[in-house]
Short mmCIF file of C-alpha atoms in Angstrom, two decimals:
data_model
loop_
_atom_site.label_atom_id
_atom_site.label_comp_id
_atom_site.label_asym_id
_atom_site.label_seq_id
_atom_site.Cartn_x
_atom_site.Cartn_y
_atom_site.Cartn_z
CA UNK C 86 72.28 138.23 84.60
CA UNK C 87 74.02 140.98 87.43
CA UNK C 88 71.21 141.22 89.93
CA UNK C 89 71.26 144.35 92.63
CA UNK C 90 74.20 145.38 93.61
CA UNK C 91 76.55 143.18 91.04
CA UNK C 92 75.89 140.12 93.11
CA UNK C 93 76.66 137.66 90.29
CA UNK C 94 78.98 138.93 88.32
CA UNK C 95 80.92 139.25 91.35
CA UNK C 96 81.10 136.13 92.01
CA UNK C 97 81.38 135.17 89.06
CA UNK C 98 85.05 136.85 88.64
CA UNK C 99 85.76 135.83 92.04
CA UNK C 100 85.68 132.13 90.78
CA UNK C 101 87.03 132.46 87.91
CA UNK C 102 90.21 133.96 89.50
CA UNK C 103 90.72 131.69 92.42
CA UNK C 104 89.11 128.73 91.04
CA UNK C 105 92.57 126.68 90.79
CA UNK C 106 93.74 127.69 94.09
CA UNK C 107 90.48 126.58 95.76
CA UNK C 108 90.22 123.28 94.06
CA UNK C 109 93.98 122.67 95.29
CA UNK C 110 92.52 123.72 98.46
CA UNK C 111 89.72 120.58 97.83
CA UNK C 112 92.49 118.46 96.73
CA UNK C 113 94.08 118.36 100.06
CA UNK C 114 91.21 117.88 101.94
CA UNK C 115 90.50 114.69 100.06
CA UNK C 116 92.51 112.71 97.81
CA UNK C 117 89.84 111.70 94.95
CA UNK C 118 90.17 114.53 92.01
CA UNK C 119 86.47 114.00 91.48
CA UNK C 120 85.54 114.18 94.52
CA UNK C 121 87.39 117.41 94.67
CA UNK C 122 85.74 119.02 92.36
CA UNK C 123 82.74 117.83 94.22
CA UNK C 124 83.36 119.55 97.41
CA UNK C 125 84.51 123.15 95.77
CA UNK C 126 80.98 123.06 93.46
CA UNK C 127 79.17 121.94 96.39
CA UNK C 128 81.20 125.21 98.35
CA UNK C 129 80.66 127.78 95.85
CA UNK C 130 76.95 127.17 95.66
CA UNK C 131 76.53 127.37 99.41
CA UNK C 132 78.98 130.61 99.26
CA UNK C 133 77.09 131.94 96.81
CA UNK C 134 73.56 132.70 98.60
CA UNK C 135 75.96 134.02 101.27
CA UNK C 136 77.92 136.50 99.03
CA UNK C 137 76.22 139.61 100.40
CA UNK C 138 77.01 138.71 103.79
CA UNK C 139 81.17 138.49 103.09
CA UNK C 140 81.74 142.58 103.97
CA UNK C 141 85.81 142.09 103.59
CA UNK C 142 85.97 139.66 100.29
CA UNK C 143 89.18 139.32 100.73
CA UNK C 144 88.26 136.82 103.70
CA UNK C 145 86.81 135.03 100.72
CA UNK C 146 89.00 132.35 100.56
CA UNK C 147 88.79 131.93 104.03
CA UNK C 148 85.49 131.26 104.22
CA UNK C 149 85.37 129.51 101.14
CA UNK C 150 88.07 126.87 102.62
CA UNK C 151 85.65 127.07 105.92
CA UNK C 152 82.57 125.96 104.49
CA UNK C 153 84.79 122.99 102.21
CA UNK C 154 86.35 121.45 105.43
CA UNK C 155 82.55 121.84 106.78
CA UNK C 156 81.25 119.93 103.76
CA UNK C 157 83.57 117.38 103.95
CA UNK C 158 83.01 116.86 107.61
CA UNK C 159 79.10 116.52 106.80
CA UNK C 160 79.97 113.84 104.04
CA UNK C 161 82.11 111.99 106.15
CA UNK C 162 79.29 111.90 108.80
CA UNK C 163 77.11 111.06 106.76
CA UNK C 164 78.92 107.73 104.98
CA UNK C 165 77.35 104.55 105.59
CA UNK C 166 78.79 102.47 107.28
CA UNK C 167 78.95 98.60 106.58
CA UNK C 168 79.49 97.35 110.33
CA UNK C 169 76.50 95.98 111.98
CA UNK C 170 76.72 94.97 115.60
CA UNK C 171 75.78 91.21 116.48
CA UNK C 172 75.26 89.05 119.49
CA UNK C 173 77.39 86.58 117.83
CA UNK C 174 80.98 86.96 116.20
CA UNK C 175 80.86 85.74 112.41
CA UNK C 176 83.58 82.48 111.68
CA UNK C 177 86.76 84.48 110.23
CA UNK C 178 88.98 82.07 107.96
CA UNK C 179 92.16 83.25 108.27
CA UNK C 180 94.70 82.72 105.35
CA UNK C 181 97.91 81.58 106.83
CA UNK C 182 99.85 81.50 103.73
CA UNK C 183 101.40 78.20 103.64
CA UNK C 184 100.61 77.21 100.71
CA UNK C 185 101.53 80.42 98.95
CA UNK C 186 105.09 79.75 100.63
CA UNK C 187 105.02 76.36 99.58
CA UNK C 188 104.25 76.50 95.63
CA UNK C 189 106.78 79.40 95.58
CA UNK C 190 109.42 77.15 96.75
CA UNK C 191 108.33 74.86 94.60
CA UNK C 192 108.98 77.38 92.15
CA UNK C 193 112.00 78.26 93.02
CA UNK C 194 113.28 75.04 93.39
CA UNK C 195 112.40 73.85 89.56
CA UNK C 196 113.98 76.79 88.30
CA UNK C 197 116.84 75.72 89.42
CA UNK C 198 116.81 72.59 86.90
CA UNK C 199 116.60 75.44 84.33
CA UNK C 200 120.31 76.51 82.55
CA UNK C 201 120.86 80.06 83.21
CA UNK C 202 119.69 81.49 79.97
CA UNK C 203 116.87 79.42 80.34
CA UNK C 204 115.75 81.02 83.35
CA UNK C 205 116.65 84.84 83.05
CA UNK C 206 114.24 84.24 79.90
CA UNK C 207 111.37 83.00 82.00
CA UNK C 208 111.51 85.35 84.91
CA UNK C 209 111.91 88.40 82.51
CA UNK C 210 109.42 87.22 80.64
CA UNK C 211 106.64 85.71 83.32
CA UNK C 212 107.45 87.25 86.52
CA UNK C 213 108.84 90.89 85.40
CA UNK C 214 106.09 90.54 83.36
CA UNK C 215 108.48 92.28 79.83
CA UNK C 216 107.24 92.08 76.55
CA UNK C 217 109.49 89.67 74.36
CA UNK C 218 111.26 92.68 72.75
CA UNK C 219 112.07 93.96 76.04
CA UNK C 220 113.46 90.37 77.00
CA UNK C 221 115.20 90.27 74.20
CA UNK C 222 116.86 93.72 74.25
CA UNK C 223 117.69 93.32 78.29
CA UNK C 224 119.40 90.03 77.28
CA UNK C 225 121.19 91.32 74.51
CA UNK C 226 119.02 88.27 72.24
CA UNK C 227 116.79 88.12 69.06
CA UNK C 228 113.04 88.21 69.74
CA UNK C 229 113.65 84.83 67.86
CA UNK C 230 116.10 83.15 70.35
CA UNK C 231 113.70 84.59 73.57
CA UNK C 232 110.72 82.93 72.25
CA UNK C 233 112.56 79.54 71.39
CA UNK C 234 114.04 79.60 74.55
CA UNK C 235 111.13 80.70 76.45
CA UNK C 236 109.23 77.59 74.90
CA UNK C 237 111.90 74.96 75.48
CA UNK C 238 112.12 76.57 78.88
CA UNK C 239 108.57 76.13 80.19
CA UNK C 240 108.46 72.53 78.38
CA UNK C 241 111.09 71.51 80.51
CA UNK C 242 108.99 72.65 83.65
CA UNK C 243 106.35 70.90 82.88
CA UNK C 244 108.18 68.04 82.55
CA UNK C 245 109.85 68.62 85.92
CA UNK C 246 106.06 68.81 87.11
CA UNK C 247 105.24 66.42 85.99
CA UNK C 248 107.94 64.38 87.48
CA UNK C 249 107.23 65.12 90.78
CA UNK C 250 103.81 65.22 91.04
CA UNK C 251 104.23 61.29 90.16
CA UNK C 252 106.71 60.93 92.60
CA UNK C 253 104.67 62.52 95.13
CA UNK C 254 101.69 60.23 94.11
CA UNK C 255 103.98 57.14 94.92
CA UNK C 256 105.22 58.21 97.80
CA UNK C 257 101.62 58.98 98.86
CA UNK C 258 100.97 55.25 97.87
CA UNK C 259 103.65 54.08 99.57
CA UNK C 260 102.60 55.32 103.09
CA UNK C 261 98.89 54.00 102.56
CA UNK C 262 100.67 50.81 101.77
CA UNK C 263 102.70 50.83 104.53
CA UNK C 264 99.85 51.76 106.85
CA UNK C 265 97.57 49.30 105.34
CA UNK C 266 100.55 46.50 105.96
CA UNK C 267 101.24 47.79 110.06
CA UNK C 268 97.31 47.76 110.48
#
């Protein structure tokens, strides 16, 4: 496959010696591994109809790297972009939060009517996310005692739920009935 003057097989064992270096080369210029090895195939083939034309290949790299920070400049040029302009700005909901706040105090707050065991059990379990061995190793438990107490645990928050979500209802009543009465 060597054409006139070695052409291929030059290049050939130029890649194959430098090809690591040059795709670590790729990798810095951007930060997908795929895309990577994108830009250094897309290099080589436009190096390669310009072999001839490197007189010092050891400048090889250097114009490798060259025409990789060129491609990549071309790419990024050429991305589409997903702004439009408009005459008119679209309505932007903005999230403030609260409520986010609000249901994790409420969290917090019922895990206090928890007993200590109680709640290292459901936090290792539901917000470190561990398996029930791992609870039950970082607790120095049985896998039998973590899942009893994990059970009797998140009954009892329910419960306390439960509990207040009625006692919010009749509070709730109790202002309508008061504003009801003072109208």
């Amino acid at each position: 496959m060597a054409t006139s003057g070695g052409k291929v097989l030059d290049f050939e064992e130029y890649v194959r010696t430098r090809q690591e270096a040059l795709l670590r080369s790729a990798r810095r210029l951007v930060p997908d591994p795929v895309d990577a090895q994108d830009l250094l195939q897309t290099a080589l083939v436009r190096t390669y109809g310009r072999w001839d034309g490197i007189a010092d290949k050891s400048l090889a790299d250097a114009y490798l790297r060259r025409v990789m920070i060129n491609t990549r400049t071309e790419w990024w040029r050429a991305r589409k972009l997903e702004e439009v302009p408009t005459e008119q700005l679209p309505d932007a909901s903005v999230d403030d939060g609260t409520e986010q706040r609000a249901d994790r105090a409420l969290l917090m707050d019922i895990l206090g009517v928890l007993a200590p065991k109680q709640r290292s059990v459901v936090v290792l379990r539901h917000w470190e996310q561990m398996s029930t061995e791992e609870t039950a190793a970082a607790l120095g438990m049985s896998t039998g005692t973590v899942k009893s107490t994990l059970h009797r645990a998140l009954a009892r928050l329910r419960q306390e739920l439960q509990m207040r979500d009625i006692d919010a209802r009749m509070l709730e009543r109790g202002e309508q009935e008061r504003e009801r009465c003072a109208a």
